[in-house]
Every structure is written in C-alpha cells, then in structure tokens.
Short mmCIF file of C-alpha atoms in Angstrom, two decimals:
data_model
loop_
_atom_site.label_atom_id
_atom_site.label_comp_id
_atom_site.label_asym_id
_atom_site.label_seq_id
_atom_site.Cartn_x
_atom_site.Cartn_y
_atom_site.Cartn_z
CA UNK L 108 2.24 -37.93 -1.30
CA UNK L 109 2.68 -37.93 -5.08
CA UNK L 110 1.52 -34.86 -7.00
CA UNK L 111 0.60 -35.78 -10.56
CA UNK L 112 -0.83 -32.45 -11.68
CA UNK L 113 -1.54 -28.93 -10.52
CA UNK L 114 -4.73 -26.95 -10.68
CA UNK L 115 -5.43 -23.81 -12.63
CA UNK L 116 -5.94 -21.84 -9.42
CA UNK L 117 -2.44 -22.34 -8.02
CA UNK L 118 -0.03 -19.41 -7.97
CA UNK L 119 2.32 -21.08 -10.45
CA UNK L 120 -0.52 -21.79 -12.89
CA UNK L 121 -1.69 -18.16 -12.68
CA UNK L 122 1.81 -16.96 -13.53
CA UNK L 123 1.95 -19.28 -16.54
CA UNK L 124 -1.51 -18.15 -17.61
CA UNK L 125 -0.51 -14.50 -17.45
CA UNK L 126 2.49 -15.24 -19.67
CA UNK L 127 0.54 -17.27 -22.23
CA UNK L 128 -2.34 -14.79 -22.36
CA UNK L 129 -0.02 -11.88 -23.06
CA UNK L 130 -1.14 -9.92 -26.12
CA UNK L 131 1.84 -9.59 -28.49
CA UNK L 132 0.30 -6.43 -29.96
CA UNK L 133 0.26 -4.73 -26.59
CA UNK L 134 2.91 -2.02 -26.45
CA UNK L 135 5.61 -2.02 -23.81
CA UNK L 136 6.58 1.02 -21.78
CA UNK L 137 9.56 1.68 -24.06
CA UNK L 138 7.41 1.50 -27.18
CA UNK L 139 4.89 3.95 -25.71
CA UNK L 140 7.65 6.36 -24.84
CA UNK L 141 9.25 6.06 -28.29
CA UNK L 142 5.99 6.64 -30.18
CA UNK L 143 6.02 10.37 -29.54
CA UNK L 144 9.55 11.12 -30.88
CA UNK L 145 8.98 8.72 -33.78
CA UNK L 146 5.78 10.53 -34.73
CA UNK L 147 7.60 13.86 -34.49
CA UNK L 148 10.34 12.55 -36.78
CA UNK L 149 7.78 11.31 -39.28
CA UNK L 150 6.05 14.69 -39.33
CA UNK L 151 9.41 16.43 -39.65
CA UNK L 152 10.47 14.17 -42.52
CA UNK L 153 7.17 14.75 -44.29
CA UNK L 154 7.40 18.51 -43.79
CA UNK L 155 11.01 18.68 -45.00
CA UNK L 156 10.14 16.56 -48.05
CA UNK L 157 7.29 18.92 -48.93
CA UNK L 158 9.56 21.92 -48.34
CA UNK L 159 12.26 20.49 -50.61
CA UNK L 160 9.74 19.66 -53.32
CA UNK L 161 8.22 23.15 -53.20
CA UNK L 162 11.69 24.75 -53.24
CA UNK L 163 12.81 22.70 -56.24
CA UNK L 164 9.55 23.43 -58.06
CA UNK L 165 9.93 27.18 -57.49
CA UNK L 166 13.53 27.01 -58.67
CA UNK L 167 12.52 25.07 -61.74
CA UNK L 168 9.62 27.38 -62.70
CA UNK L 169 10.92 30.83 -61.81
CA UNK L 170 14.72 30.71 -61.78
CA UNK L 171 15.44 28.40 -64.69
CA UNK L 172 16.33 31.23 -67.08
CA UNK L 173 18.97 32.55 -64.68
CA UNK L 174 20.89 29.30 -64.50
CA UNK L 175 23.05 27.69 -67.10
CA UNK L 176 21.41 24.41 -68.00
CA UNK L 177 23.57 24.03 -71.09
CA UNK L 178 26.15 22.32 -68.90
CA UNK L 179 23.92 19.29 -68.86
CA UNK L 180 25.03 17.25 -71.89
CA UNK L 181 22.36 15.71 -74.09
CA UNK L 182 22.53 12.00 -74.70
CA UNK L 183 22.63 11.40 -78.46
CA UNK L 184 23.88 8.45 -80.33
CA UNK L 185 26.02 5.83 -78.64
CA UNK L 186 26.80 6.71 -75.01
CA UNK L 187 29.68 5.09 -73.12
CA UNK L 188 29.51 4.10 -69.45
CA UNK L 189 32.33 6.52 -68.64
CA UNK L 190 30.31 9.37 -70.12
CA UNK L 191 27.22 8.42 -68.09
CA UNK L 192 29.26 8.30 -64.86
CA UNK L 193 30.63 11.80 -65.57
CA UNK L 194 27.07 13.05 -65.95
CA UNK L 195 26.02 11.60 -62.59
CA UNK L 196 29.17 12.99 -60.95
CA UNK L 197 28.44 16.43 -62.34
CA UNK L 198 24.84 16.34 -61.15
CA UNK L 199 25.37 14.85 -57.68
CA UNK L 200 28.82 15.94 -56.53
CA UNK L 201 29.45 19.35 -58.01
CA UNK L 202 27.90 22.34 -56.18
CA UNK L 203 24.57 23.29 -57.69
CA UNK L 204 23.72 26.32 -55.62
CA UNK L 205 22.49 27.03 -52.12
CA UNK L 206 19.06 25.55 -52.65
CA UNK L 207 20.42 22.20 -53.76
CA UNK L 208 22.96 22.11 -50.94
CA UNK L 209 20.28 22.89 -48.34
CA UNK L 210 17.97 20.26 -49.79
CA UNK L 211 20.72 17.63 -49.71
CA UNK L 212 21.67 18.46 -46.10
CA UNK L 213 18.06 18.37 -44.85
CA UNK L 214 17.37 15.11 -46.62
CA UNK L 215 20.51 13.50 -45.19
CA UNK L 216 19.76 14.70 -41.64
CA UNK L 217 16.12 13.57 -41.66
CA UNK L 218 16.86 10.15 -43.13
CA UNK L 219 19.86 9.68 -40.83
CA UNK L 220 17.87 10.43 -37.69
CA UNK L 221 14.86 8.38 -38.79
CA UNK L 222 16.86 5.27 -39.51
CA UNK L 223 19.63 5.88 -37.00
CA UNK L 224 17.37 6.10 -33.95
CA UNK L 225 16.08 2.48 -34.17
CA UNK L 226 19.64 1.26 -34.72
CA UNK L 227 20.93 3.06 -31.63
CA UNK L 228 18.01 1.78 -29.54
CA UNK L 229 18.61 -1.80 -30.72
CA UNK L 230 22.30 -1.58 -29.76
CA UNK L 231 21.39 -0.11 -26.36
CA UNK L 232 18.86 -2.89 -25.74
CA UNK L 233 21.42 -5.61 -26.33
CA UNK L 234 23.95 -3.78 -24.19
CA UNK L 235 21.45 -3.46 -21.31
CA UNK L 236 20.53 -7.12 -21.60
CA UNK L 237 24.19 -8.06 -21.35
CA UNK L 238 24.52 -5.95 -18.20
CA UNK L 239 21.39 -7.55 -16.78
CA UNK L 240 22.77 -11.02 -17.46
CA UNK L 241 25.86 -10.17 -15.41
CA UNK L 242 23.52 -9.58 -12.44
CA UNK L 243 21.90 -13.01 -13.02
CA UNK L 244 18.81 -11.52 -14.63
CA UNK L 245 17.46 -12.83 -17.91
CA UNK L 246 14.66 -10.61 -19.23
CA UNK L 247 12.56 -12.38 -21.85
CA UNK L 248 11.69 -9.07 -23.45
CA UNK L 249 14.63 -6.84 -24.35
CA UNK L 250 12.66 -3.70 -23.50
CA UNK L 251 12.22 -4.99 -19.92
CA UNK L 252 15.78 -3.85 -19.17
CA UNK L 253 14.97 -0.38 -20.41
CA UNK L 254 11.72 -0.37 -18.44
CA UNK L 255 13.74 -0.92 -15.28
CA UNK L 256 16.25 1.70 -16.42
CA UNK L 257 13.48 4.30 -16.70
CA UNK L 258 12.40 3.89 -13.05
CA UNK L 259 13.11 6.83 -10.72
CA UNK L 260 11.06 5.75 -7.68
CA UNK L 261 10.14 2.41 -6.16
CA UNK L 262 7.23 2.30 -3.72
CA UNK L 263 7.32 -0.74 -1.46
CA UNK L 264 5.26 -2.12 1.41
CA UNK L 265 7.37 -4.05 3.88
CA UNK L 266 6.34 -6.70 6.39
CA UNK L 267 8.31 -8.57 9.02
CA UNK L 268 8.20 -11.83 7.05
CA UNK L 269 9.80 -10.18 4.02
CA UNK L 270 12.43 -8.00 5.64
CA UNK L 271 13.88 -10.22 8.34
CA UNK L 272 14.30 -13.82 9.32
CA UNK L 273 14.07 -13.31 13.08
CA UNK L 274 12.29 -11.05 15.58
CA UNK L 275 13.85 -9.57 18.69
CA UNK L 276 11.95 -8.43 21.78
CA UNK L 277 13.13 -4.86 22.39
CA UNK L 278 10.55 -3.77 24.98
CA UNK L 279 8.30 -5.81 27.26
CA UNK L 280 5.93 -3.72 29.38
CA UNK L 281 3.50 -4.85 32.06
CA UNK L 282 1.63 -1.74 33.13
CA UNK L 283 3.95 1.25 32.95
CA UNK L 284 7.15 -0.65 33.70
CA UNK L 285 9.56 -2.01 31.10
CA UNK L 286 10.64 -5.50 32.20
CA UNK L 287 12.75 -6.39 29.17
CA UNK L 288 15.95 -6.19 31.22
CA UNK L 289 14.60 -6.44 34.75
CA UNK L 290 13.34 -9.12 37.10
CA UNK L 291 9.71 -9.80 37.87
CA UNK L 292 8.13 -10.14 41.29
CA UNK L 293 6.27 -13.24 42.40
CA UNK L 294 3.05 -11.18 42.19
CA UNK L 295 3.53 -10.95 38.42
CA UNK L 296 3.24 -14.73 37.99
CA UNK L 297 -0.52 -14.45 37.52
CA UNK L 298 -0.05 -11.99 34.66
CA UNK L 299 2.69 -14.13 33.06
CA UNK L 300 0.50 -17.23 33.30
CA UNK L 301 -2.43 -15.56 31.55
CA UNK L 302 -0.06 -14.05 29.00
CA UNK L 303 1.62 -17.38 28.27
CA UNK L 304 -1.71 -19.15 27.83
CA UNK L 305 -2.97 -16.54 25.38
CA UNK L 306 0.27 -16.62 23.39
CA UNK L 307 0.39 -20.43 23.28
CA UNK L 308 -3.19 -20.70 22.02
CA UNK L 309 -2.52 -18.75 18.80
CA UNK L 310 0.13 -19.80 16.33
CA UNK L 311 2.19 -17.06 14.74
CA UNK L 312 5.95 -16.44 14.29
CA UNK L 313 5.81 -13.49 16.69
CA UNK L 314 4.11 -15.52 19.43
CA UNK L 315 6.50 -18.45 19.04
CA UNK L 316 9.52 -16.19 19.43
CA UNK L 317 7.92 -14.38 22.37
CA UNK L 318 7.28 -17.68 24.17
CA UNK L 319 10.91 -18.66 23.65
CA UNK L 320 12.00 -15.26 24.96
CA UNK L 321 9.74 -15.52 28.02
CA UNK L 322 11.06 -18.99 28.86
CA UNK L 323 14.62 -17.76 28.46
CA UNK L 324 14.09 -14.64 30.59
CA UNK L 325 11.98 -16.20 33.33
CA UNK L 326 12.60 -19.90 33.21
CA UNK L 327 12.01 -20.22 36.94
CA UNK L 328 8.35 -19.41 36.32
CA UNK L 329 7.92 -22.30 33.88
CA UNK L 330 6.03 -24.41 36.43
CA UNK L 331 3.22 -21.87 36.32
CA UNK L 332 3.07 -21.96 32.54
CA UNK L 333 2.35 -25.66 32.09
CA UNK L 334 -1.31 -25.70 33.08
CA UNK L 335 -3.45 -27.32 30.43
CA UNK L 336 -6.32 -25.65 28.65
CA UNK L 337 -8.74 -26.39 25.84
CA UNK L 338 -9.35 -24.15 22.84
CA UNK L 339 -13.09 -23.56 22.43
CA UNK L 340 -13.14 -21.04 19.58
CA UNK L 341 -10.67 -18.79 17.74
CA UNK L 342 -10.93 -16.12 15.04
CA UNK L 343 -9.14 -13.14 13.49
CA UNK L 344 -10.47 -9.70 12.61
CA UNK L 345 -9.05 -7.84 9.58
CA UNK L 346 -5.59 -9.17 10.45
CA UNK L 347 -5.33 -6.49 13.15
CA UNK L 348 -5.89 -8.83 16.04
CA UNK L 349 -6.68 -12.45 16.88
CA UNK L 350 -9.03 -13.85 19.49
CA UNK L 351 -9.28 -17.25 21.16
CA UNK L 352 -11.62 -18.60 23.84
CA UNK L 353 -9.98 -21.06 26.29
CA UNK L 354 -11.55 -23.45 28.78
CA UNK L 355 -9.51 -24.70 31.71
CA UNK L 356 -10.01 -26.27 35.14
CA UNK L 357 -8.82 -24.23 38.11
CA UNK L 358 -9.49 -25.29 41.72
CA UNK L 359 -11.98 -27.90 40.49
CA UNK L 360 -13.87 -25.14 38.72
CA UNK L 361 -14.29 -24.75 35.00
CA UNK L 362 -13.58 -21.24 33.77
CA UNK L 363 -13.44 -19.69 30.30
CA UNK L 364 -11.17 -16.89 29.15
CA UNK L 365 -11.04 -14.72 26.05
CA UNK L 366 -7.49 -13.89 24.93
CA UNK L 367 -6.71 -11.31 22.22
CA UNK L 368 -3.41 -10.20 20.68
CA UNK L 369 -2.49 -8.02 17.75
CA UNK L 370 -2.09 -4.37 16.81
CA UNK L 371 -1.43 -2.45 20.03
CA UNK L 372 -3.48 0.66 19.23
CA UNK L 373 -6.50 -1.44 18.19
CA UNK L 374 -6.49 -3.63 21.30
CA UNK L 375 -5.90 -0.68 23.61
CA UNK L 376 -9.26 0.71 22.54
CA UNK L 377 -10.93 -2.53 23.70
CA UNK L 378 -9.39 -2.51 27.18
CA UNK L 379 -11.15 -1.15 30.27
CA UNK L 380 -8.51 -2.28 32.82
CA UNK L 381 -4.82 -3.09 32.94
CA UNK L 382 -2.43 -5.09 35.11
CA UNK L 383 0.60 -3.44 36.72
CA UNK L 384 3.94 -5.15 37.41
CA UNK L 385 2.65 -6.31 40.84
CA UNK L 386 -0.25 -8.21 39.27
CA UNK L 387 -2.90 -5.75 40.44
CA UNK L 388 -5.80 -4.74 38.16
CA UNK L 389 -6.61 -1.03 37.69
CA UNK L 390 -9.19 0.95 35.73
CA UNK L 391 -7.44 2.15 32.62
CA UNK L 392 -9.10 5.60 32.69
CA UNK L 393 -6.63 8.37 31.99
CA UNK L 394 -3.77 5.86 31.75
CA UNK L 395 -4.95 5.04 28.23
CA UNK L 396 -3.35 8.30 27.02
CA UNK L 397 0.00 7.26 28.53
CA UNK L 398 -0.23 3.86 26.91
CA UNK L 399 -0.89 5.55 23.54
CA UNK L 400 2.25 7.63 24.04
CA UNK L 401 4.23 4.47 24.79
CA UNK L 402 2.95 2.88 21.57
CA UNK L 403 3.86 6.00 19.55
CA UNK L 404 7.39 6.00 21.02
CA UNK L 405 7.79 2.35 20.00
CA UNK L 406 6.73 3.14 16.45
CA UNK L 407 9.13 6.11 16.26
CA UNK L 408 11.97 3.80 17.35
CA UNK L 409 11.10 1.45 14.48
CA UNK L 410 9.50 -1.18 16.70
CA UNK L 411 6.35 -3.15 16.02
CA UNK L 412 4.02 -2.71 19.05
CA UNK L 413 1.82 -5.69 19.94
CA UNK L 414 -0.68 -5.82 22.80
CA UNK L 415 -1.95 -8.83 24.75
CA UNK L 416 -5.22 -8.70 26.68
CA UNK L 417 -7.78 -11.07 28.17
CA UNK L 418 -10.91 -11.35 30.30
CA UNK L 419 -12.98 -14.05 31.96
CA UNK L 420 -16.21 -14.97 30.20
CA UNK L 421 -19.02 -17.48 30.20
CA UNK L 422 -20.01 -17.20 26.53
CA UNK L 423 -18.55 -19.15 23.64
CA UNK L 424 -18.68 -16.06 21.42
CA UNK L 425 -18.03 -13.14 23.79
CA UNK L 426 -17.56 -9.50 22.80
CA UNK L 427 -14.01 -8.23 22.56
CA UNK L 428 -14.60 -5.15 24.73
CA UNK L 429 -13.96 -4.86 28.47
CA UNK L 430 -10.55 -6.59 28.20
CA UNK L 431 -7.73 -6.36 30.72
CA UNK L 432 -4.40 -5.28 29.22
CA UNK L 433 -1.71 -7.84 30.06
CA UNK L 434 1.37 -6.53 28.30
CA UNK L 435 2.73 -4.26 25.57
CA UNK L 436 5.56 -5.74 23.52
CA UNK L 437 7.85 -3.86 21.14
CA UNK L 438 9.34 -6.19 18.50
CA UNK L 439 12.35 -5.23 16.43
CA UNK L 440 12.83 -6.81 13.03
CA UNK L 441 16.47 -6.55 11.93
CA UNK L 442 16.90 -6.09 8.20
CA UNK L 443 18.77 -8.72 6.24
CA UNK L 444 22.22 -7.78 4.99
CA UNK L 445 21.20 -8.67 1.43
CA UNK L 446 18.35 -6.17 1.61
CA UNK L 447 20.72 -3.44 2.81
CA UNK L 448 23.05 -4.13 -0.14
CA UNK L 449 20.11 -4.03 -2.58
CA UNK L 450 18.94 -0.69 -1.16
CA UNK L 451 22.46 0.74 -1.44
CA UNK L 452 22.77 -0.42 -5.06
CA UNK L 453 19.42 1.15 -5.96
CA UNK L 454 20.35 4.47 -4.36
CA UNK L 455 23.71 4.52 -6.14
CA UNK L 456 21.82 3.93 -9.40
CA UNK L 457 19.69 7.01 -8.72
CA UNK L 458 16.53 5.15 -7.70
CA UNK L 459 14.74 6.48 -4.63
CA UNK L 460 12.86 4.15 -2.29
CA UNK L 461 9.45 5.18 -0.91
CA UNK L 462 8.04 3.13 1.98
CA UNK L 463 4.25 2.92 1.86
#
C-alpha cells in the first residue's frame, strides 16, 4: 500500500491544524500571571511620578525664598563646555536637600524595577529552555518551560495499555475457590470449556493473555478447548462489558450461547447463577454479596477484576440478564520502570500526582 496523502480528520492533521490555527495574540499562562504585577508597577510608577511632580511644585512655589538659588550661575556671553559640565555636575551630583534626594531615589527604584523585571524574566526563560533541552525537550514557546515550572499538581487517568506492557493473572476464581495456584478437577472441564470459548470469541489484550495463561496452567485440558464454534453476533456496551453470541454443534444438536466479559461489578449484577469449582450450577442468591466482597478485595490489592459469564439462548439478540457466572479474574498490571523513574523525578521536583 502506498499512502500519497493524509486526510484532515487524522490525528496528525488535527495536531497540525491546532498549531497553525493558534492565535498569536492569545496570552500564555506566564503572560496572564505577569499582567497583574506589571499593572501594579505601572500604577506605582504613575503614582510616584505624580508625587514627585507635586513635591517639586510645592518646593518651587512655597519654599523658593528659603533656598539659595544664587548658586546657579547665569549663562551670559560665551560659555565654554567645561563651564556647562560644571553646571550639570552641580545640579545633578551635589546634594540638593531631602526632597530632591527622595525624588531621585524613588525615580531610580521605579524605573529599575519596571525595566529590570522583563530583563530578569527573559534571562530566566532562556535558562529554563536550556535545562529543558538537556532533558531532550524543545519547547517552541519559551514560556512553555515556565508553564511547566508553575505546575504543583498533575491529575492523570491511567489505563492498563498506558502503564504496562504485559498483564499478569494474580487471581483466578471459579465459584468461591481461588485456582490460580491449584489444580482443577475433571468436573471443572465444562466450566473451562465454556470460559475458553467466550474468551476466544472476543479479541482483547486481556483475553489473549488469559488464554495463554490457561493453556500454560492446564495444558492437559486443551483437547476440550478445541471445539469449533461460529460467531453469530457481537457487541460492546459503554466499554464496561462485551457480548458475543456463538453457535456450535454438540451431540448433533445446534445450540447457541451468549458469552459476556468485562467489568466484574457490572457483570455480577446480570448473573442469576454461578458455577463452583466442581462444575455445579447454583443460584447466586446471597452469594452475590460475597462475590462483591471478593471484587472489592481485588481492587484494594491494585488488581483489575474481570468477570466471565454465559448462558444458553435461542435468540440472535438475547438479553444480558440471567447469566451464569463462570469465573472472576484479578489481573495485575506491573508498572514500567520508566514510569516509576518519571514519578520519582516529579515528586523530587515538588509536583504531586493525583490519580483520577
């Protein structure tokens, strides 16, 4: 296949569109934060300027007769450059009283802060960009480094696909018994067969790994797991569970089964019966509360609980209620070492992580 162009609806095109459509007049986070102190400095400079002007005017109008203005030489005739420089030195450098000293100090401070603040920020921006480049980051906007530097909390939503590259089966329960480290009886073959068929019919990383784990744990039962079936219909509901209708031939009789897998607490509410480790079906009744406690314990241990259930049906689009619970599986998703190092670096930098 040769790709000659890409559409405007692809992810890459949307990213490029967001960059090209960026409004250059739109203020960054740093600019918004700096507006307030800059406005305060402008108001302060304006107020000090008015204060100085009023003070000098009062001094000129009311206190002129008390000061010796005869020290100011009058310029008559030919004036040399050396004479002019002495006049400026006398006016600017020699003490002229407390009012003049105060006015000079205030003017210097206000102008220094007004023009010094942008200079310091510019130096800091380049310094932060240099530090970011050392970490293989190249922000197009200099203020992006400062935006990251202003962050105190990061709220993240994590999924198995993002946090790990493999899934481990920590708990495998049929009925009330955990069979993750134990052997199964021959009576359980019926449950394993139904479970394997339901898992094989839906494609997902969790199901693929679970099939591999089942074959590794109970390879002697593989002959029961090779029976062929036909997928009639499949669907998913709000990403909480998946359903598939299978048709297979058993004892020269065509039967249809509905298999569901997904979020354990959601599927548990659809089940009316459950299988125990001996392959016997029981009314779920008060056992539903115990199964809920098992699911809660899995979640507290950091596991991802998944339920598998099925029932026989004659309809192509059956209802999902009245299922028989086949198994509860607790999956552990080990975190990648790179993610652990990133978390440690963020915490050392004073950034707190909030898991949503």
